[in-house]
Short mmCIF file of C-alpha atoms and ligand atoms in Angstrom, two decimals:
data_model
loop_
_atom_site.label_atom_id
_atom_site.label_comp_id
_atom_site.label_asym_id
_atom_site.label_seq_id
_atom_site.Cartn_x
_atom_site.Cartn_y
_atom_site.Cartn_z
CA UNK A 1 -51.70 -26.88 165.48
CA UNK A 2 -52.65 -23.28 164.67
CA UNK A 3 -54.15 -21.28 167.51
CA UNK A 4 -57.72 -20.37 166.57
CA UNK A 5 -58.57 -19.10 170.05
CA UNK A 6 -58.54 -15.45 168.99
CA UNK A 7 -60.82 -16.20 166.08
CA UNK A 8 -63.14 -18.09 168.41
CA UNK A 9 -63.24 -15.21 170.88
CA UNK A 10 -64.08 -12.79 168.08
CA UNK A 11 -66.84 -15.09 166.83
CA UNK A 12 -68.37 -15.33 170.31
CA UNK A 13 -68.21 -11.56 170.75
CA UNK A 14 -69.91 -11.10 167.39
CA UNK A 15 -72.58 -13.62 168.34
CA UNK A 16 -73.35 -11.74 171.55
CA UNK A 17 -74.08 -8.64 169.47
CA UNK A 18 -76.91 -10.39 167.68
CA UNK A 19 -77.40 -10.85 163.94
CA UNK A 20 -78.45 -7.26 163.24
CA UNK A 21 -75.30 -5.88 164.78
CA UNK A 22 -73.16 -8.29 162.82
CA UNK A 23 -74.86 -7.39 159.55
CA UNK A 24 -74.35 -3.67 160.14
CA UNK A 25 -70.72 -4.15 161.19
CA UNK A 26 -68.62 -1.50 159.54
CA UNK A 27 -70.95 1.25 160.72
CA UNK A 28 -71.51 -0.09 164.26
CA UNK A 29 -69.71 1.25 167.33
CA UNK A 30 -68.84 -2.41 168.09
CA UNK A 31 -67.04 -2.73 164.76
CA UNK A 32 -63.73 -4.48 165.57
CA UNK A 33 -62.03 -2.49 162.81
CA UNK A 34 -62.56 0.60 164.99
CA UNK A 35 -60.42 -1.09 167.64
CA UNK A 36 -57.38 -1.24 165.40
CA UNK A 37 -54.71 1.08 166.77
CA UNK A 38 -52.54 3.11 164.42
CA UNK A 39 -49.40 1.27 165.56
CA UNK A 40 -48.43 -2.38 165.03
CA UNK A 41 -50.63 -4.87 166.87
CA UNK A 42 -51.65 -8.54 166.91
CA UNK A 43 -54.89 -9.56 165.22
CA UNK A 44 -57.04 -12.70 165.27
CA UNK A 45 -56.24 -15.67 163.01
CA UNK A 46 -57.42 -14.80 159.49
CA UNK A 47 -60.25 -16.79 157.94
CA UNK A 48 -58.46 -18.99 155.39
CA UNK A 49 -60.23 -20.40 152.35
CA UNK A 50 -58.78 -23.84 153.07
CA UNK A 51 -57.13 -25.49 156.05
CA UNK A 52 -53.60 -24.24 156.65
CA UNK A 53 -50.72 -26.45 155.47
CA UNK A 54 -49.55 -29.15 157.83
CA UNK A 55 -46.33 -28.56 159.75
CA UNK A 56 -43.38 -30.20 157.94
CA UNK A 57 -43.06 -32.97 160.52
CA UNK A 58 -46.71 -33.94 160.03
CA UNK A 59 -46.50 -34.15 156.23
CA UNK A 60 -46.24 -37.42 154.36
CA UNK A 61 -42.68 -38.03 153.14
CA UNK A 62 -42.17 -38.67 149.43
CA UNK A 63 -39.28 -40.20 147.48
CA UNK A 64 -39.16 -39.06 143.85
CA UNK A 65 -37.71 -41.66 141.45
CA UNK A 66 -36.16 -40.33 138.22
CA UNK A 67 -35.03 -36.71 138.11
CA UNK A 68 -35.97 -35.89 134.53
CA UNK A 69 -37.96 -33.05 133.00
CA UNK A 70 -41.40 -33.72 134.49
CA UNK A 71 -40.00 -34.53 137.93
CA UNK A 72 -37.90 -31.38 138.10
CA UNK A 73 -40.21 -28.95 136.30
CA UNK A 74 -43.52 -30.01 137.91
CA UNK A 75 -43.38 -32.75 140.54
CA UNK A 76 -40.73 -31.38 142.89
CA UNK A 77 -42.02 -27.77 142.76
CA UNK A 78 -45.57 -29.04 143.40
CA UNK A 79 -44.39 -31.09 146.39
CA UNK A 80 -42.78 -27.90 147.72
CA UNK A 81 -46.12 -26.01 147.30
CA UNK A 82 -48.25 -28.83 148.68
CA UNK A 83 -50.07 -28.78 152.03
CA UNK A 84 -49.64 -32.37 153.16
CA UNK A 85 -46.58 -33.71 151.34
CA UNK A 86 -42.83 -33.14 151.35
CA UNK A 87 -39.85 -34.49 149.46
CA UNK A 88 -37.58 -36.47 151.77
CA UNK A 89 -35.64 -38.72 149.37
CA UNK A 90 -34.55 -38.97 145.73
CA UNK A 91 -33.75 -41.94 143.52
CA UNK A 92 -31.58 -41.33 140.46
CA UNK A 93 -29.07 -43.03 138.20
CA UNK A 94 -27.05 -39.80 138.12
CA UNK A 95 -25.61 -39.15 141.62
CA UNK A 96 -24.13 -35.77 140.71
CA UNK A 97 -27.44 -34.48 139.37
CA UNK A 98 -29.21 -35.94 142.40
CA UNK A 99 -26.93 -34.05 144.79
CA UNK A 100 -27.75 -30.78 143.03
CA UNK A 101 -31.49 -31.46 143.09
CA UNK A 102 -31.26 -32.50 146.75
CA UNK A 103 -29.55 -29.24 147.65
CA UNK A 104 -32.24 -27.22 145.85
CA UNK A 105 -35.07 -29.08 147.57
CA UNK A 106 -33.65 -29.48 151.05
CA UNK A 107 -33.22 -33.26 150.82
CA UNK A 108 -30.44 -34.81 152.91
CA UNK A 109 -27.58 -36.42 150.95
CA UNK A 110 -28.13 -39.47 153.18
CA UNK A 111 -31.53 -39.87 151.50
CA UNK A 112 -30.18 -40.25 147.94
CA UNK A 113 -30.52 -43.67 146.33
CA UNK A 114 -29.72 -45.35 143.01
CA UNK A 115 -32.01 -47.72 141.12
CA UNK A 116 -29.79 -50.55 142.33
CA UNK A 117 -30.02 -49.46 145.98
CA UNK A 118 -33.74 -48.75 146.16
CA UNK A 119 -34.26 -51.63 148.59
CA UNK A 120 -32.54 -49.43 151.19
CA UNK A 121 -35.66 -47.23 151.16
CA UNK A 122 -37.01 -49.88 153.54
CA UNK A 123 -34.63 -48.52 156.18
CA UNK A 124 -35.82 -44.92 155.79
CA UNK A 125 -38.93 -44.40 157.92
CA UNK A 126 -39.32 -40.82 156.66
CA UNK A 127 -40.41 -42.17 153.25
CA UNK A 128 -44.04 -43.26 153.06
CA UNK A 129 -44.69 -42.68 149.33
CA UNK A 130 -42.53 -43.46 146.30
CA UNK A 131 -43.34 -41.55 143.08
CA UNK A 132 -42.15 -43.28 139.87
CA UNK A 133 -41.37 -40.64 137.20
CA UNK A 134 -39.12 -42.65 134.87
CA UNK A 135 -39.64 -43.83 131.26
CA UNK A 136 -42.64 -46.12 130.87
CA UNK A 137 -40.86 -49.48 130.51
CA UNK A 138 -39.25 -49.12 133.93
CA UNK A 139 -42.49 -48.41 135.85
CA UNK A 140 -43.28 -52.05 136.78
CA UNK A 141 -39.82 -52.99 138.05
CA UNK A 142 -39.41 -49.82 140.12
CA UNK A 143 -42.97 -50.03 141.46
CA UNK A 144 -42.41 -53.60 142.62
CA UNK A 145 -39.12 -52.58 144.28
CA UNK A 146 -40.87 -49.77 146.14
CA UNK A 147 -43.62 -52.11 147.35
CA UNK A 148 -40.98 -54.61 148.47
CA UNK A 149 -39.46 -51.78 150.52
CA UNK A 150 -42.88 -51.39 152.19
CA UNK A 151 -43.81 -48.05 150.60
CA UNK A 152 -46.98 -46.75 148.93
CA UNK A 153 -46.56 -46.01 145.21
CA UNK A 154 -47.81 -43.37 142.80
CA UNK A 155 -46.75 -44.13 139.24
CA UNK A 156 -46.76 -41.93 136.17
CA UNK A 157 -48.94 -42.62 133.14
CA UNK A 158 -48.96 -44.84 131.18
CA UNK A 159 -48.89 -47.27 134.09
CA UNK A 160 -46.78 -49.78 132.12
CA UNK A 161 -46.29 -51.05 128.59
CA UNK A 162 -48.69 -54.01 128.85
CA UNK A 163 -51.78 -55.05 130.80
CA UNK A 164 -49.83 -58.03 132.18
CA UNK A 165 -47.27 -55.64 133.70
CA UNK A 166 -50.07 -53.50 135.17
CA UNK A 167 -51.51 -56.62 136.78
CA UNK A 168 -48.08 -57.45 138.22
CA UNK A 169 -47.96 -53.99 139.84
CA UNK A 170 -51.45 -54.39 141.31
CA UNK A 171 -50.54 -57.82 142.67
CA UNK A 172 -47.39 -56.38 144.26
CA UNK A 173 -49.47 -53.67 145.96
CA UNK A 174 -51.83 -56.31 147.36
CA UNK A 175 -48.96 -58.51 148.54
CA UNK A 176 -47.37 -55.53 150.32
CA UNK A 177 -50.74 -54.25 151.62
CA UNK A 178 -49.89 -50.80 150.24
CA UNK A 179 -51.74 -48.31 148.02
CA UNK A 180 -51.14 -47.80 144.30
CA UNK A 181 -52.18 -44.66 142.43
CA UNK A 182 -51.71 -43.66 138.79
CA UNK A 183 -50.84 -39.99 138.28
CA UNK A 184 -53.79 -38.90 136.13
CA UNK A 185 -53.52 -35.25 137.14
CA UNK A 186 -56.57 -34.04 135.13
CA UNK A 187 -58.80 -35.51 137.87
CA UNK A 188 -57.68 -32.57 140.04
CA UNK A 189 -57.58 -29.92 137.31
CA UNK A 190 -60.18 -27.25 138.14
CA UNK A 191 -61.52 -26.77 134.57
CA UNK A 192 -61.86 -30.52 134.07
CA UNK A 193 -63.56 -30.83 137.44
CA UNK A 194 -66.00 -28.04 136.56
CA UNK A 195 -66.78 -29.65 133.20
CA UNK A 196 -67.39 -32.98 134.93
CA UNK A 197 -69.68 -31.24 137.43
CA UNK A 198 -71.64 -29.59 134.58
CA UNK A 199 -71.86 -32.89 132.72
CA UNK A 200 -73.13 -34.75 135.81
CA UNK A 201 -75.61 -31.98 136.69
CA UNK A 202 -77.12 -32.16 133.20
CA UNK A 203 -76.13 -28.57 132.39
CA UNK A 204 -75.00 -29.63 128.92
CA UNK A 205 -78.22 -31.52 128.23
CA UNK A 206 -78.00 -34.97 126.66
CA UNK A 207 -74.44 -35.70 125.59
CA UNK A 208 -74.43 -38.41 122.92
CA UNK A 209 -71.04 -37.56 121.48
CA UNK A 210 -67.64 -36.42 122.69
CA UNK A 211 -64.34 -35.91 120.98
CA UNK A 212 -60.86 -35.51 122.32
CA UNK A 213 -57.69 -34.67 120.46
CA UNK A 214 -54.29 -34.73 122.11
CA UNK A 215 -51.28 -33.73 120.05
CA UNK A 216 -47.79 -32.43 120.81
CA UNK A 217 -44.66 -32.30 118.67
CA UNK A 218 -42.04 -34.98 119.25
CA UNK A 219 -38.56 -33.46 119.22
CA UNK A 220 -35.72 -35.96 119.77
CA UNK A 221 -33.21 -33.13 120.23
CA UNK A 222 -34.76 -32.91 123.72
CA UNK A 223 -33.57 -35.65 126.11
CA UNK A 224 -37.12 -36.30 127.27
CA UNK A 225 -38.19 -37.22 123.73
CA UNK A 226 -35.24 -39.53 123.01
CA UNK A 227 -36.74 -42.54 124.78
CA UNK A 228 -40.21 -41.71 123.41
CA UNK A 229 -39.13 -42.76 119.90
CA UNK A 230 -38.09 -46.22 121.16
CA UNK A 231 -40.96 -48.71 121.22
CA UNK A 232 -39.28 -50.99 123.78
CA UNK A 233 -39.03 -48.09 126.26
CA UNK A 234 -42.09 -45.97 125.47
CA UNK A 235 -44.44 -48.88 124.72
CA UNK A 236 -45.97 -47.05 121.76
CA UNK A 237 -46.25 -43.60 120.25
CA UNK A 238 -48.65 -40.69 120.67
CA UNK A 239 -51.50 -42.94 121.87
CA UNK A 240 -49.77 -44.18 125.03
CA UNK A 241 -48.09 -40.85 125.73
CA UNK A 242 -50.89 -38.30 125.29
CA UNK A 243 -53.82 -40.11 123.65
CA UNK A 244 -54.17 -41.75 127.05
CA UNK A 245 -55.49 -38.40 128.37
CA UNK A 246 -58.30 -38.56 125.81
CA UNK A 247 -59.17 -42.15 126.73
CA UNK A 248 -59.01 -41.59 130.46
CA UNK A 249 -60.85 -38.27 130.29
CA UNK A 250 -63.76 -39.47 128.16
CA UNK A 251 -64.32 -42.51 130.40
CA UNK A 252 -64.27 -40.19 133.41
CA UNK A 253 -66.82 -37.75 131.94
CA UNK A 254 -69.12 -40.50 130.65
CA UNK A 255 -68.77 -42.68 133.75
CA UNK A 256 -68.50 -45.73 131.51
CA UNK A 257 -65.98 -47.53 129.32
CA UNK A 258 -66.40 -48.46 125.66
CA UNK A 259 -67.82 -51.80 124.58
CA UNK A 260 -66.57 -51.59 120.98
CA UNK A 261 -63.66 -49.82 119.31
CA UNK A 262 -62.22 -49.23 115.85
CA UNK A 263 -58.93 -47.48 115.13
CA UNK A 264 -56.30 -46.40 112.64
CA UNK A 265 -52.70 -45.35 113.01
CA UNK A 266 -50.16 -43.59 110.85
CA UNK A 267 -46.39 -43.11 110.74
CA UNK A 268 -45.02 -40.90 107.96
CA UNK A 269 -42.51 -42.95 105.97
CA UNK A 270 -38.94 -41.66 106.02
CA UNK A 271 -39.35 -39.68 109.27
CA UNK A 272 -36.84 -41.26 111.71
CA UNK A 273 -39.00 -40.21 114.67
CA UNK A 274 -41.65 -42.67 113.55
CA UNK A 275 -39.50 -45.67 112.64
CA UNK A 276 -40.73 -47.51 115.76
CA UNK A 277 -43.76 -45.60 117.10
CA UNK A 278 -46.87 -44.09 115.56
CA UNK A 279 -47.44 -40.43 114.86
CA UNK A 280 -51.22 -40.09 114.44
CA UNK A 281 -53.64 -42.48 116.11
CA UNK A 282 -57.41 -42.18 115.66
CA UNK A 283 -60.18 -44.22 117.24
CA UNK A 284 -63.94 -44.50 117.38
CA UNK A 285 -65.39 -45.59 120.69
CA UNK A 286 -68.92 -46.95 121.22
CA UNK A 287 -70.28 -47.01 124.77
CA UNK A 288 -72.91 -49.26 126.40
CA UNK A 289 -75.24 -46.24 126.92
CA UNK A 290 -75.25 -45.65 123.17
CA UNK A 291 -72.87 -42.70 123.37
CA UNK A 292 -70.14 -42.37 120.77
CA UNK A 293 -66.73 -40.70 120.88
CA UNK A 294 -63.78 -40.10 118.65
CA UNK A 295 -60.23 -39.57 119.82
CA UNK A 296 -57.06 -38.60 118.04
CA UNK A 297 -53.49 -38.26 119.17
CA UNK A 298 -50.43 -37.15 117.29
CA UNK A 299 -46.80 -36.22 117.59
CA UNK A 300 -46.63 -33.29 115.14
CA UNK A 301 -49.37 -30.72 115.87
CA UNK A 302 -49.63 -28.98 119.26
CA UNK A 303 -53.10 -28.94 120.83
CA UNK A 304 -54.92 -30.83 123.57
CA UNK A 305 -58.70 -30.50 123.71
CA UNK A 306 -61.87 -32.25 124.81
CA UNK A 307 -65.37 -31.42 123.47
CA UNK A 308 -68.53 -32.69 125.14
CA UNK A 309 -71.34 -32.25 122.64
CA UNK A 310 -74.53 -31.74 124.65
CA UNK A 311 -77.90 -30.93 123.06
CA UNK A 312 -78.10 -27.76 125.23
CA UNK A 313 -74.44 -26.76 125.38
CA UNK A 314 -71.13 -27.95 124.02
CA UNK A 315 -68.38 -27.83 126.66
CA UNK A 316 -64.92 -27.31 125.21
CA UNK A 317 -61.78 -27.76 127.27
CA UNK A 318 -59.02 -26.17 125.18
CA UNK A 319 -56.42 -26.66 126.33
CA UNK A 320 -57.79 -29.54 128.37
CA UNK A 321 -54.71 -31.08 129.93
CA UNK A 322 -51.95 -28.47 129.70
CA UNK A 323 -49.72 -27.78 132.68
CA UNK A 324 -51.13 -24.25 132.85
CA UNK A 325 -53.63 -22.07 131.01
CA UNK A 326 -56.41 -24.64 130.69
CA UNK A 327 -59.75 -23.14 129.61
CA UNK A 328 -63.38 -24.20 129.63
CA UNK A 329 -65.92 -22.62 127.25
CA UNK A 330 -69.57 -23.63 127.04
CA UNK A 331 -71.37 -22.65 123.86
CA UNK A 332 -74.28 -23.24 121.53
CA UNK A 333 -74.99 -21.76 118.12
CA UNK A 334 -76.03 -18.43 119.70
CA UNK A 335 -73.63 -17.79 122.57
CA UNK A 336 -70.33 -18.78 124.08
CA UNK A 337 -69.29 -18.28 127.68
CA UNK A 338 -65.97 -18.92 129.36
CA UNK A 339 -66.24 -20.70 132.70
CA UNK A 340 -63.61 -20.26 135.45
CA UNK A 341 -61.61 -17.40 134.00
CA UNK A 342 -59.00 -17.38 136.78
CA UNK A 343 -55.74 -19.20 136.13
CA UNK A 344 -56.08 -22.18 138.47
CA UNK A 345 -54.49 -25.00 136.48
CA UNK A 346 -51.54 -25.35 138.89
CA UNK A 347 -53.94 -26.70 141.51
CA UNK A 348 -53.99 -30.00 139.61
CA UNK A 349 -50.47 -30.91 140.74
CA UNK A 350 -50.80 -30.14 144.44
CA UNK A 351 -54.34 -31.54 144.51
CA UNK A 352 -53.13 -34.83 143.07
CA UNK A 353 -50.16 -35.16 145.43
CA UNK A 354 -52.04 -34.16 148.55
CA UNK A 355 -54.89 -36.53 147.69
CA UNK A 356 -52.49 -39.46 147.84
CA UNK A 357 -50.84 -38.17 151.02
CA UNK A 358 -54.27 -37.88 152.63
CA UNK A 359 -55.26 -41.41 151.59
CA UNK A 360 -51.96 -42.78 152.89
CA UNK A 361 -52.24 -40.91 156.19
CA UNK A 362 -55.97 -41.16 156.84
CA UNK A 363 -57.35 -43.95 154.62
CA UNK A 364 -60.09 -43.70 152.01
CA UNK A 365 -60.31 -44.53 148.33
CA UNK A 366 -57.65 -43.58 145.78
CA UNK A 367 -59.37 -41.55 143.05
CA UNK A 368 -57.16 -42.91 140.24
CA UNK A 369 -56.06 -46.37 141.42
CA UNK A 370 -53.91 -49.00 139.72
CA UNK A 371 -57.07 -50.69 138.45
CA UNK A 372 -57.80 -47.56 136.38
CA UNK A 373 -54.32 -47.75 134.86
CA UNK A 374 -54.88 -51.43 134.03
CA UNK A 375 -58.27 -50.66 132.46
CA UNK A 376 -56.70 -47.99 130.27
CA UNK A 377 -53.82 -50.26 129.25
CA UNK A 378 -56.24 -53.02 128.24
CA UNK A 379 -58.13 -50.46 126.16
CA UNK A 380 -54.87 -49.29 124.56
CA UNK A 381 -53.95 -52.88 123.71
CA UNK A 382 -57.39 -53.35 122.13
CA UNK A 383 -56.99 -50.12 120.14
CA UNK A 384 -53.59 -51.12 118.73
CA UNK A 385 -55.05 -54.49 117.77
CA UNK A 386 -58.10 -52.87 116.15
CA UNK A 387 -55.78 -50.62 114.14
CA UNK A 388 -53.56 -53.51 113.07
CA UNK A 389 -56.49 -55.74 112.13
CA UNK A 390 -58.56 -52.90 110.61
CA UNK A 391 -61.82 -54.03 112.22
CA UNK A 392 -64.19 -53.26 115.09
CA UNK A 393 -63.42 -55.14 118.31
CA UNK A 394 -65.97 -55.84 121.05
CA UNK A 395 -64.89 -55.35 124.68
CA UNK A 396 -66.02 -56.80 127.99
CA UNK A 397 -66.75 -54.35 130.86
CA UNK A 398 -63.21 -54.91 132.20
CA UNK A 399 -61.79 -53.91 128.76
CA UNK A 400 -60.63 -57.41 127.86
CA UNK A 401 -61.52 -58.48 124.31
CA UNK A 402 -64.89 -60.18 123.95
CA UNK A 403 -64.97 -63.54 122.25
CA UNK A 404 -61.22 -64.13 122.07
P1 LIG B 501 -37.35 -37.52 131.07
O1 LIG B 501 -36.57 -38.25 130.02
O2 LIG B 501 -37.23 -36.05 131.13
O3 LIG B 501 -36.94 -38.08 132.50
C1 LIG B 501 -36.86 -39.45 132.76
C2 LIG B 501 -35.84 -39.69 133.89
O4 LIG B 501 -35.94 -41.06 134.23
C3 LIG B 501 -34.40 -39.47 133.47
O5 LIG B 501 -33.96 -38.14 133.66
C4 LIG B 501 -33.66 -40.43 134.37
O6 LIG B 501 -33.53 -39.82 135.65
C5 LIG B 501 -34.65 -41.56 134.57
N1 LIG B 501 -34.35 -42.75 133.76
C6 LIG B 501 -34.20 -44.00 134.24
N2 LIG B 501 -33.95 -44.86 133.26
C7 LIG B 501 -33.95 -44.17 132.12
C8 LIG B 501 -33.73 -44.53 130.75
N3 LIG B 501 -33.50 -45.80 130.38
N4 LIG B 501 -33.81 -43.57 129.82
C9 LIG B 501 -34.07 -42.30 130.16
N5 LIG B 501 -34.29 -41.90 131.44
C10 LIG B 501 -34.21 -42.82 132.42
O7 LIG B 501 -38.86 -37.99 130.90
P2 LIG B 501 -40.19 -37.27 131.41
O8 LIG B 501 -39.92 -36.59 132.70
O9 LIG B 501 -40.79 -36.48 130.31
O10 LIG B 501 -41.15 -38.54 131.65
C11 LIG B 501 -41.02 -39.41 132.76
C12 LIG B 501 -42.35 -40.11 133.02
O11 LIG B 501 -43.32 -39.15 133.37
C13 LIG B 501 -42.94 -40.88 131.83
O12 LIG B 501 -43.61 -42.03 132.28
C14 LIG B 501 -43.95 -39.91 131.25
O13 LIG B 501 -44.99 -40.54 130.55
C15 LIG B 501 -44.43 -39.22 132.49
N6 LIG B 501 -44.89 -37.84 132.25
C16 LIG B 501 -46.07 -37.46 132.79
C17 LIG B 501 -46.53 -36.19 132.60
C18 LIG B 501 -47.80 -35.77 133.23
O14 LIG B 501 -48.26 -34.68 132.91
N7 LIG B 501 -48.40 -36.54 134.11
C19 LIG B 501 -45.79 -35.22 131.80
C20 LIG B 501 -44.53 -35.70 131.33
C21 LIG B 501 -44.11 -36.98 131.54
P3 LIG B 501 -32.14 -39.93 136.48
O15 LIG B 501 -31.10 -39.35 135.58
O16 LIG B 501 -32.41 -39.13 137.69
O17 LIG B 501 -31.94 -41.39 136.74
#
């Protein structure tokens, strides 16, 4: 534990001076800055904006499963920057790559596992959390294995490729009496959080409409996009990969889920990228409150935005869900103002990871639980069906189809 005794002594000394003396500090003879000698000296604990990071031994141990692009570019560096979490094990189908990653992140070679040896995680008490960062089709099987090893699980989006698989993962969590979280990082992204705060406070006025558009180019020359063109592995195209941010985000802002949906999808003929999965997906969402929203996703353009159309202000997150450089602008016909101009997007990764570590260590509710992933997958299934059948579909509150 950090020693705050110096800080406490300073506080008590300041208190004894009385409020006036404290307020005039800087000019007062009792100003502690006057006591600073010219040479090197110890000083009281600084006042930190947030609690200091936990000592390594007190942090929750994480095993990262699948050492691909997202895991190496964002997850592992964020675990290293986190305050409550640390990487203690890796699971990979490529032992040579795993050894290199382990060396870079200070993970013991004894804590390297393959997909076929994951059950041995049960014998590693350092691992409390298993983070599944593999292609979508493998999420259920690996999640169930991790629960069977007695670990808590955080799983990447989309949770799985069907609602039935999502339910299997939730059931496995219950059977193991462990926690399940879906890695919807935008719930910790400062610009998204500020927009949600403004929405809830009524700063935007009445918001009857929102739109969200999530697009990024699909490039199969990159290994990470090679499985994304395969329906059996990816589960779908742009909708499941990035349109899911639009669906999840709009339900979060509105605090409700749609009760009717219509949709269309498109795959340009002759483009081998879209032989099995869709390029553009569009949907109209109607909500029980009477609100309406449109979403689009696509695999050719490059932009990810959310617009909340209030009658006082329109809040625009653009980009809304990028890894860095997210922005929030509130505007009406007369003025536009950028909110949160500091670059803070990186906080989404550490915030997300440390949230789960805190829940695992101390209890409390998971902000983005497995049930949220299941809800979103049911909605995605309804949207694909609405697009195929070219008609509006009514939904129950749990996102199952009404009347079928
Ligand atoms: P990559 O292809 O870069 O990495 C996937 C890794 O999974 C591979 O490197 C491999 O790791 C392992 N793997 C296991 N089985 C397979 C298989 N059959 N085919 C390919 N790889 C396999 O993908 P991403 O990192 O982009 O995506 C991984 C997951 O993370 C997906 O679910 C995706 O939706 C999600 N994601 C989430 C993001 C977010 O912002 N939250 C951003 C990007 C992705 P190894 O060689 O170590 O076994």
